[in-house]
Amino acid sequence: MRRPKRISAAALAIIFLLLASRYLFSLLATPPDQSQTSKLNNNNKNENKRKADSRIVRHSPDKLLDYSSVDLIPWKHKDDFASFPRITYFNGHRGCNENMHGVMTRLKLNFNVLNPRKITRYGMRHVDGQTLINFGYIATLCNASDVIIIADTLPDARGILLSLVDPDESKRCKSNIVVELTNRFNWIVDAQKDYNELMLQLVENPPENLYWTANNPFEEVYFKMRVGKAPPFKLLRSLGVWDVDPFDNSAGITSVASKGKFGRVKIPDQINSLTIIRDETRNNQHPKVELLFRLYGIYDKVVRLPKHYGGPSILYRYKGLIEFPYQVSVMKFYENIAHGVPQVLPTPRLLHAIVKDAKLHHYFSGWIDKLEETAIYVANPEKHAAMQMKGDFLKKEVWEDAPRLRGIKRLDKPYRAAWAELCDFYRKEFEPFVYYFDSFDELKQMMAVPFEAFDYKNVRKKGPQFYEQIRNESMATWKDLFNVMGYGKLLDKK
Ligand SMILES: *[C@@H]1O[C@H](CO)[C@@H](O)[C@H](O)[C@H]1NC(C)=O
Ligand SMILES: *[C@@H]1O[C@H](CO)[C@@H](O)[C@H](O)[C@H]1NC(C)=O
C-alpha cells in the first residue's frame, strides 16, 4: 500500500520535532555536571565503526554492543533517600530491579541501574571482558560506584571480575562488589574452562572487596560442582515484593492477606477456578504441557491469564495458580507466597514424567539433568567424578520424535527426585505454603473443591506471615553486608 507523500512528510516532520524537543528537554532536565552518564574519551569514531560492523557481520563472535559510555539510570529516585554510597545495580532483569528497590527503600538509599543488555550479548567471552578493561569502561564504571551489585547474569560482569585478577593493580576495580546470583553462574558461557578458571582464581585468592550471595540454595552447590570450590555464599532470598502495592512507609510492603485488602487497589472478587499463565512462546517445535489439559478434558476449566497478568493481587482472586516450573528458581514463586497466593505444582515425580517420559514441557529438561547431576555430586563426589569421566552427563535429549501420546500413558512411572531439596519449589521449608498434585486425576479433584474449602493449608494467611520472617532475615543480611563494606554508621543514623 502506498500512502500520500504529503502525509509521510508531515509524519517525518512530527517525528523530527518530537526527537528535537526530547533532546532539548533532556538538555534542560539534566545539567551536564549532574549527568549520570560518564562518557569515555576518544571513542566516537571507533564506536560508529563498531556499530556499523555489527550490522554487517550479524553472527560475529564479538559479544559487545555499545560501551561508549557508562549509563547509570536512577531507579525511582527519592530526594529524601541518601545517594551515598553510590550504588550501581548491574542488572537487566526487571524482577531483580523491583526486588532491589524493595531492599533499598528499607535502607533509604538511592541506586542507579546499569543494564548489561545494552553493553553485551549473553555469554561474554574473556576477550570481551578484557576489551572493556583496556577501553577504560571498567575503570569509569568503578570510579563512579562505591558499591556494584551484580545481579541475574554473572557472565555479563566478566570485565569487572577479570579486572580483580589483573596483574596491574591499578586496573582492579576498587568498588565493593556484591554478586547476587539468581541464576546459574555460567549462564550461556561457551568456553567454560576459561571462565571456570577465573572463578577458581577468585575463590582461591579472594579479593577483599568481593562478596557472594545467592537467592536460592542451588547456585552454590552447582558452582562448586563445576568449579571445584565455591566461595562463601550467603543465602539472600528475594523480598517477594511486587510493584503494584505502593510503598507507604519504611515498614515496607503492604501485605495483601494480612490486611485483607489490596492496599489502594479495589477488593477483588473470589473466582471459583484455578488459573494458569499462558505459554505465549511461538516455538511450535516442542509440544507444550497444555496438550495434557486437552487430553484430560480440563483445558476450558482453568482460567488462562496472559503473560502480563497483573501480579499477585490478580492471582489472589483465584482459588490457586497452577505452575509447571520452567526454571530451578523464579522470583514469582517467592512473590506469590509473600502475597498469599496458593500455588499448585506437579510433584517432582509427575514433573519428571511430563518432561522426560511424555516429552512435554521441554523447558525443564536441561534443569532436571543439572539437578540430577548435582544431587549425585552432593551425595557422592567420587561417583560424580567417575560418571563425568565416562561422559555420562553429556547425553543430548532428542525431541524431534517425541512419543507424545504413547508418553502420556507413562505419567505414572515411579521416580524419586534426589534433587528436591536443591530446588525451592520442592524444598521442605516451602512445602507448607504450596499444593502438589501427583496425577491429573488429582488435579481434577482439586479443581472440583470450592473456593472456601480449597486453601486447607491456609496459605493466604500463613504464606505472608512466613515470608515476613524470610524478608526480615534478608534485610538483616543486607544490613550486615553494608556494615562489612564500611557503611554501617551511615545506616544507623536513620
Ligand atoms: C572519577 O570520578 C571523579 C568524580 O567522582 C571524577 O572527577 C574523575 O575525573 C573520575 N576519574 C576517572 C579516571 O574517571
Ligand atoms: C520483622 O521485622 C519487623 C520490623 O523489625 C518486626 O516488627 C516483625 O515482628 C518481624 N517479623 C518477624 C516474623 O520476624
XYZ file of C-alpha atoms and ligand atoms in Angstrom:
522
model
C 0.000 0.000 0.000
C 1.223 3.491 -0.837
C 0.473 6.432 1.360
C 0.122 10.003 0.025
C 3.506 11.755 0.058
C 2.307 14.766 1.995
C 1.230 12.676 4.967
C 4.517 10.882 5.252
C 6.349 14.193 5.004
C 4.168 15.558 7.791
C 4.773 12.439 9.838
C 8.509 12.834 9.372
C 8.300 16.448 10.440
C 6.381 15.485 13.588
C 8.864 12.752 14.452
C 11.704 15.201 13.897
C 10.065 17.781 16.147
C 9.430 15.178 18.819
C 13.013 13.995 18.740
C 14.349 17.529 18.742
C 12.165 18.579 21.650
C 13.074 15.439 23.587
C 16.709 16.249 23.024
C 16.258 19.848 24.125
C 14.222 18.741 27.089
C 16.880 16.259 28.152
C 19.474 19.033 27.965
C 17.311 21.218 30.174
C 16.399 18.439 32.565
C 19.941 17.234 33.128
C 22.570 19.855 33.735
C 25.819 18.455 32.356
C 27.617 18.368 35.703
C 24.936 16.160 37.235
C 24.630 13.811 34.341
C 24.665 10.153 35.288
C 26.445 9.294 32.094
C 30.185 9.093 32.110
C 31.481 9.486 28.572
C 34.649 7.720 27.698
C 37.299 9.594 25.737
C 38.409 9.247 22.124
C 35.824 6.657 21.266
C 33.362 8.148 18.862
C 34.990 7.040 15.645
C 35.645 3.552 16.910
C 32.130 3.304 18.197
C 30.487 4.227 14.926
C 32.682 1.755 13.152
C 31.841 -0.947 15.664
C 28.127 -0.388 15.272
C 28.404 -0.455 11.505
C 30.389 -3.672 11.662
C 27.966 -5.422 13.930
C 25.188 -4.726 11.470
C 27.088 -6.336 8.641
C 28.553 -9.324 10.489
C 25.453 -10.472 12.276
C 26.932 -13.602 13.753
C 30.242 -12.139 14.792
C 31.609 -13.913 17.876
C 32.061 -10.482 19.404
C 29.541 -10.165 22.206
C 29.992 -6.487 22.871
C 27.380 -3.965 21.800
C 27.774 -0.370 22.995
C 30.356 0.541 25.601
C 30.991 4.133 24.618
C 29.569 5.430 27.891
C 28.619 4.173 31.339
C 24.901 4.900 31.541
C 23.701 4.891 35.133
C 19.939 5.265 35.271
C 18.428 6.385 38.612
C 15.750 3.884 39.677
C 12.712 5.596 41.230
C 14.958 8.193 42.836
C 13.724 9.790 46.071
C 15.048 13.129 47.272
C 14.876 12.139 50.939
C 16.955 8.981 50.402
C 20.743 9.060 50.704
C 22.764 8.931 47.498
C 25.921 7.842 49.275
C 27.270 5.209 48.948
C 26.851 5.439 45.188
C 25.221 2.121 44.355
C 25.242 0.675 40.855
C 22.856 -2.186 40.224
C 24.362 -4.083 37.302
C 21.291 -5.915 36.132
C 18.967 -6.413 33.169
C 16.156 -8.311 34.890
C 13.011 -6.405 35.769
C 12.086 -8.608 38.736
C 15.540 -8.088 40.255
C 15.187 -4.310 39.882
C 11.905 -4.436 41.778
C 13.460 -6.551 44.490
C 16.442 -4.207 44.836
C 14.037 -1.291 45.051
C 12.382 -3.092 47.964
C 15.745 -3.573 49.689
C 16.961 -0.016 49.098
C 13.628 1.506 50.133
C 14.041 -0.136 53.518
C 17.619 1.140 53.750
C 16.529 4.568 52.445
C 19.209 4.531 49.792
C 19.007 5.595 46.160
C 20.542 3.429 43.478
C 21.263 3.501 39.762
C 20.701 0.687 37.309
C 23.230 -0.204 34.637
C 21.645 -2.566 32.135
C 24.212 -5.048 30.798
C 21.893 -5.943 27.920
C 22.943 -2.639 26.325
C 26.632 -3.481 26.692
C 26.852 -7.133 25.785
C 25.030 -10.137 24.457
C 24.703 -13.165 26.729
C 27.832 -15.231 27.290
C 30.554 -12.580 27.345
C 33.944 -14.026 26.393
C 37.317 -13.454 28.018
C 38.451 -11.119 25.204
C 35.292 -9.043 25.534
C 35.854 -8.580 29.242
C 39.446 -7.643 28.546
C 38.312 -5.122 25.922
C 36.096 -3.425 28.498
C 39.122 -3.124 30.782
C 41.503 -1.884 28.080
C 38.961 0.600 26.797
C 38.562 2.153 30.247
C 34.944 1.116 30.615
C 35.543 -0.833 33.825
C 37.667 1.964 35.329
C 34.947 4.533 34.613
C 32.221 2.269 35.998
C 34.160 1.505 39.184
C 35.185 5.114 39.683
C 31.506 6.084 39.538
C 30.371 3.389 42.011
C 31.127 2.807 45.688
C 29.117 -0.400 45.530
C 28.381 -2.526 42.472
C 25.754 -5.208 42.876
C 25.914 -7.758 40.061
C 22.573 -9.493 39.645
C 20.965 -12.144 37.495
C 23.592 -12.976 34.867
C 27.123 -13.179 36.251
C 28.974 -13.614 32.916
C 27.807 -10.099 31.959
C 30.197 -8.873 34.667
C 33.190 -10.744 33.285
C 35.056 -7.470 32.715
C 34.574 -6.391 36.335
C 35.641 -9.802 37.658
C 38.622 -10.028 35.280
C 39.845 -6.663 36.476
C 40.037 -8.091 40.012
C 42.776 -10.511 38.967
C 44.617 -8.090 36.681
C 48.379 -8.196 37.373
C 48.329 -4.402 37.109
C 46.835 -3.422 40.446
C 45.767 -0.004 39.189
C 43.354 -1.712 36.794
C 41.494 -3.585 39.527
C 38.002 -2.420 40.357
C 38.104 -0.811 43.823
C 34.358 -0.659 44.390
C 32.703 -3.022 46.826
C 31.291 -5.760 44.630
C 28.328 -7.885 45.664
C 27.384 -10.834 43.472
C 23.670 -11.609 43.746
C 23.113 -14.880 41.908
C 19.546 -15.672 40.914
C 20.644 -17.920 38.087
C 23.476 -20.347 37.260
C 26.840 -18.571 37.481
C 27.815 -19.774 33.983
C 24.620 -18.866 32.096
C 25.301 -19.271 28.335
C 29.085 -19.234 28.553
C 30.732 -21.075 25.662
C 34.326 -21.588 26.787
C 33.525 -22.860 30.264
C 37.098 -23.855 31.069
C 38.443 -20.290 30.800
C 35.550 -18.952 32.760
C 35.757 -21.566 35.500
C 39.471 -20.821 35.878
C 38.627 -17.187 36.546
C 36.065 -18.295 39.137
C 38.617 -20.572 40.804
C 41.138 -17.739 40.939
C 38.564 -15.551 42.667
C 37.783 -18.304 45.169
C 41.388 -19.216 45.942
C 42.659 -15.638 46.185
C 39.500 -13.880 47.329
C 39.626 -10.119 46.657
C 38.743 -8.226 49.831
C 36.059 -6.218 48.086
C 34.132 -9.158 46.603
C 31.052 -10.659 48.333
C 28.960 -13.610 47.143
C 25.240 -14.103 47.683
C 22.546 -16.253 46.032
C 18.767 -16.115 46.290
C 18.340 -19.902 46.285
C 20.400 -22.849 47.541
C 21.088 -24.481 44.164
C 23.576 -21.866 42.941
C 26.296 -22.604 45.478
C 26.395 -26.389 45.023
C 26.193 -26.029 41.257
C 29.111 -23.563 41.360
C 31.122 -25.959 43.496
C 30.421 -28.896 41.191
C 31.566 -27.003 38.085
C 34.491 -25.060 39.554
C 35.670 -27.499 42.212
C 35.432 -24.957 45.023
C 32.840 -22.387 45.972
C 33.196 -19.043 47.688
C 31.325 -18.494 50.974
C 27.847 -17.749 49.616
C 25.293 -16.022 51.787
C 21.730 -17.168 51.109
C 19.902 -13.940 50.414
C 16.339 -14.589 49.385
C 14.417 -12.039 47.402
C 11.871 -9.995 49.322
C 8.903 -11.225 47.321
C 7.909 -7.664 46.512
C 5.626 -6.549 43.784
C 5.329 -3.101 42.319
C 1.534 -2.903 42.427
C 1.444 -2.094 46.118
C 2.663 1.378 46.992
C 5.478 1.751 49.474
C 3.772 3.955 52.024
C 6.388 3.903 54.739
C 9.618 2.301 55.838
C 7.692 -0.639 57.222
C 7.643 -1.684 53.601
C 5.306 -3.710 51.537
C 1.572 -3.849 52.002
C 0.810 -7.422 52.838
C -2.253 -8.456 50.925
C -3.573 -11.249 53.043
C -2.818 -9.946 56.493
C -4.641 -6.709 55.756
C -7.406 -8.438 53.864
C -7.270 -5.906 51.060
C -5.020 -4.772 48.259
C -3.582 -1.547 49.513
C -5.223 1.022 47.307
C -6.471 -1.493 44.780
C -10.142 -2.446 44.958
C -11.073 -5.535 46.996
C -11.279 -8.347 44.466
C -13.882 -10.958 43.765
C -13.355 -14.552 44.644
C -13.163 -16.577 41.471
C -14.002 -20.220 41.952
C -11.441 -21.503 39.493
C -7.778 -22.343 39.247
C -5.745 -20.211 36.908
C -2.639 -20.731 34.804
C -0.411 -18.294 32.948
C -0.425 -18.960 29.227
C 2.699 -20.120 27.466
C 2.893 -17.469 24.777
C 6.090 -18.632 23.136
C 5.746 -19.063 19.404
C 8.056 -22.027 19.067
C 5.805 -24.877 17.976
C 8.567 -27.410 17.554
C 8.069 -28.652 21.077
C 4.691 -29.889 22.210
C 3.515 -27.962 25.229
C 2.133 -29.053 28.539
C -1.239 -27.573 27.527
C -1.750 -30.685 25.446
C -2.255 -32.589 28.683
C -5.063 -30.270 29.729
C -6.797 -31.021 26.461
C -6.251 -34.752 26.798
C -7.699 -34.795 30.294
C -10.642 -32.644 29.224
C -9.833 -29.753 31.561
C -8.475 -27.223 29.090
C -11.522 -24.975 29.399
C -11.889 -25.456 33.125
C -8.920 -23.350 34.155
C -8.667 -19.615 33.521
C -5.739 -18.836 31.241
C -4.114 -15.499 32.017
C -1.804 -13.595 29.656
C 1.911 -13.201 30.409
C 1.332 -9.722 31.838
C -1.375 -10.840 34.212
C -1.095 -8.021 36.725
C 0.848 -9.604 39.550
C -0.122 -11.422 42.740
C -3.062 -9.149 43.556
C -4.804 -10.531 40.472
C -3.766 -14.135 41.119
C -5.100 -13.808 44.663
C -8.645 -13.623 43.300
C -8.398 -17.185 42.070
C -8.558 -20.396 44.021
C -4.947 -21.030 43.118
C -2.285 -20.746 40.433
C -1.184 -23.887 38.575
C 2.501 -23.758 37.698
C 4.854 -26.069 35.856
C 8.349 -24.992 36.937
C 10.423 -23.930 33.932
C 13.483 -22.893 35.943
C 15.142 -24.074 39.154
C 14.146 -20.842 40.843
C 11.875 -17.990 39.752
C 11.143 -14.764 41.641
C 7.397 -15.204 41.118
C 7.379 -18.227 43.410
C 8.511 -16.195 46.429
C 6.366 -13.246 45.468
C 3.257 -15.416 45.432
C 3.943 -16.957 48.838
C 4.616 -13.481 50.219
C 1.234 -12.322 48.913
C -0.719 -15.396 49.990
C -1.394 -16.836 46.537
C -1.983 -20.625 46.759
C 0.322 -22.247 44.190
C -0.452 -25.645 42.698
C 2.508 -27.625 41.342
C 3.097 -31.104 39.950
C 5.125 -33.285 42.335
C 8.752 -33.770 41.289
C 7.787 -37.254 40.132
C 4.967 -36.030 37.899
C 7.050 -33.128 36.615
C 9.800 -35.577 35.693
C 7.311 -37.840 33.911
C 5.838 -34.926 31.963
C 9.267 -33.673 30.919
C 11.231 -36.862 30.377
C 8.644 -39.569 29.596
C 5.849 -37.696 27.865
C 8.412 -35.247 26.431
C 6.173 -32.287 27.054
C 7.318 -29.125 28.780
C 10.867 -29.205 27.400
C 11.770 -26.045 29.345
C 12.664 -28.001 32.439
C 14.526 -30.838 30.740
C 18.016 -29.359 30.993
C 17.369 -28.311 34.568
C 16.334 -31.832 35.571
C 19.623 -33.031 34.085
C 21.598 -30.484 36.066
C 19.612 -31.060 39.253
C 20.113 -34.834 38.978
C 23.814 -34.388 38.305
C 24.201 -32.004 41.240
C 22.323 -34.373 43.556
C 24.787 -37.135 42.657
C 27.654 -34.720 43.265
C 26.313 -33.690 46.668
C 25.760 -37.299 47.766
C 28.975 -38.749 46.362
C 31.593 -36.533 44.676
C 33.769 -39.536 43.695
C 30.905 -41.248 41.947
C 30.122 -37.980 40.188
C 33.732 -37.609 39.053
C 33.761 -41.166 37.688
C 30.485 -40.637 35.823
C 31.777 -37.389 34.421
C 34.904 -39.163 33.122
C 32.681 -41.661 31.336
C 30.743 -38.794 29.763
C 27.503 -39.804 31.457
C 26.342 -36.222 31.748
C 26.829 -35.337 28.076
C 23.762 -37.116 26.720
C 21.704 -34.897 24.447
C 17.944 -35.034 24.575
C 16.200 -35.973 21.323
C 12.975 -34.049 20.944
C 12.146 -34.455 17.266
C 10.221 -37.693 17.541
C 8.751 -37.169 20.965
C 6.361 -40.089 21.621
C 3.553 -37.753 22.588
C 0.512 -39.938 23.053
C 2.445 -43.051 23.968
C 4.234 -40.976 26.577
C 1.052 -39.829 28.248
C 0.376 -43.391 29.395
C 3.665 -43.297 31.243
C 2.850 -40.441 33.571
C 2.620 -42.876 36.488
C 6.195 -44.135 36.277
C 7.831 -44.184 39.730
C 10.686 -41.749 40.238
C 12.487 -40.450 43.282
C 13.788 -36.907 42.884
C 17.014 -36.868 44.848
C 17.245 -33.181 43.955
C 14.055 -31.983 45.650
C 15.944 -30.157 48.400
C 18.052 -28.316 45.827
C 15.018 -26.730 44.245
C 12.928 -24.215 46.174
C 9.683 -25.331 44.512
C 10.099 -28.620 46.359
C 12.101 -27.778 49.466
C 10.632 -28.819 52.779
C 10.688 -25.259 54.127
C 8.251 -24.139 51.405
C 6.059 -27.245 51.408
C 3.509 -25.876 53.954
C 2.785 -22.993 51.558
C 2.401 -24.892 48.286
C -0.040 -27.521 46.952
C 1.158 -30.501 44.955
C -0.647 -32.924 42.625
C 0.763 -36.273 41.600
C -1.588 -37.003 38.697
C -4.051 -35.200 36.509
C -6.875 -37.028 38.233
C -5.714 -35.455 41.462
C -5.622 -32.064 39.766
C -9.194 -32.638 38.556
C -10.262 -33.367 42.118
C -8.617 -30.179 43.314
C -10.446 -28.263 40.624
C -13.745 -29.544 41.979
C -13.119 -28.252 45.520
C -14.999 -24.988 46.136
C -13.093 -21.759 46.846
C -13.856 -21.684 50.591
C -12.621 -25.246 51.162
C -9.633 -25.154 48.837
C -6.912 -23.490 50.913
C -6.722 -26.054 53.728
C -3.099 -25.128 54.471
C -4.208 -21.536 54.989
C -1.569 -20.230 52.597
C -3.478 -16.978 52.159
C -2.739 -16.075 55.747
C 0.315 -18.125 56.663
C 2.288 -17.504 53.454
C 2.654 -13.755 54.096
C 3.433 -14.375 57.781
C 6.132 -16.895 56.898
C 7.536 -14.660 54.220
C 7.787 -11.696 56.540
C 10.297 -13.697 58.517
C 12.322 -14.501 55.369
C 12.171 -10.839 54.374
C 13.472 -9.852 57.814
C 16.330 -12.340 57.505
C 17.240 -10.982 54.067
C 17.182 -7.402 55.306
C 19.378 -8.369 58.248
C 21.834 -9.938 55.793
C 21.826 -6.851 53.563
C 22.469 -4.613 56.562
C 25.251 -6.901 57.633
C 26.803 -6.641 54.183
C 26.672 -2.839 54.198
C 28.221 -2.969 57.655
C 31.096 -5.139 56.479
C 31.584 -2.831 53.493
C 32.009 0.048 55.918
C 28.665 1.870 55.679
C 27.192 0.655 58.970
C 27.330 4.026 60.742
C 25.532 5.606 57.853
C 22.605 3.198 58.063
C 22.407 3.511 61.857
C 21.893 7.244 61.578
C 18.495 6.667 60.048
C 36.483 9.682 38.856
O 35.314 10.355 39.351
C 35.507 11.702 39.697
C 34.193 12.244 40.224
O 33.615 11.373 41.139
C 35.960 12.489 38.505
O 36.248 13.817 38.897
C 37.203 11.857 37.894
O 37.548 12.501 36.702
C 36.969 10.388 37.620
N 38.183 9.761 37.145
C 38.206 8.916 36.130
C 39.534 8.337 35.805
O 37.209 8.604 35.505
C 10.042 -8.458 61.042
O 10.627 -7.203 61.354
C 9.685 -6.243 61.794
C 10.389 -4.902 61.903
O 11.635 -5.034 62.535
C 9.068 -6.704 63.099
O 8.131 -5.770 63.563
C 8.389 -8.048 62.868
O 7.901 -8.558 64.079
C 9.344 -9.054 62.236
N 8.583 -10.233 61.861
C 9.006 -11.477 62.007
C 8.071 -12.545 61.587
O 10.113 -11.749 62.433
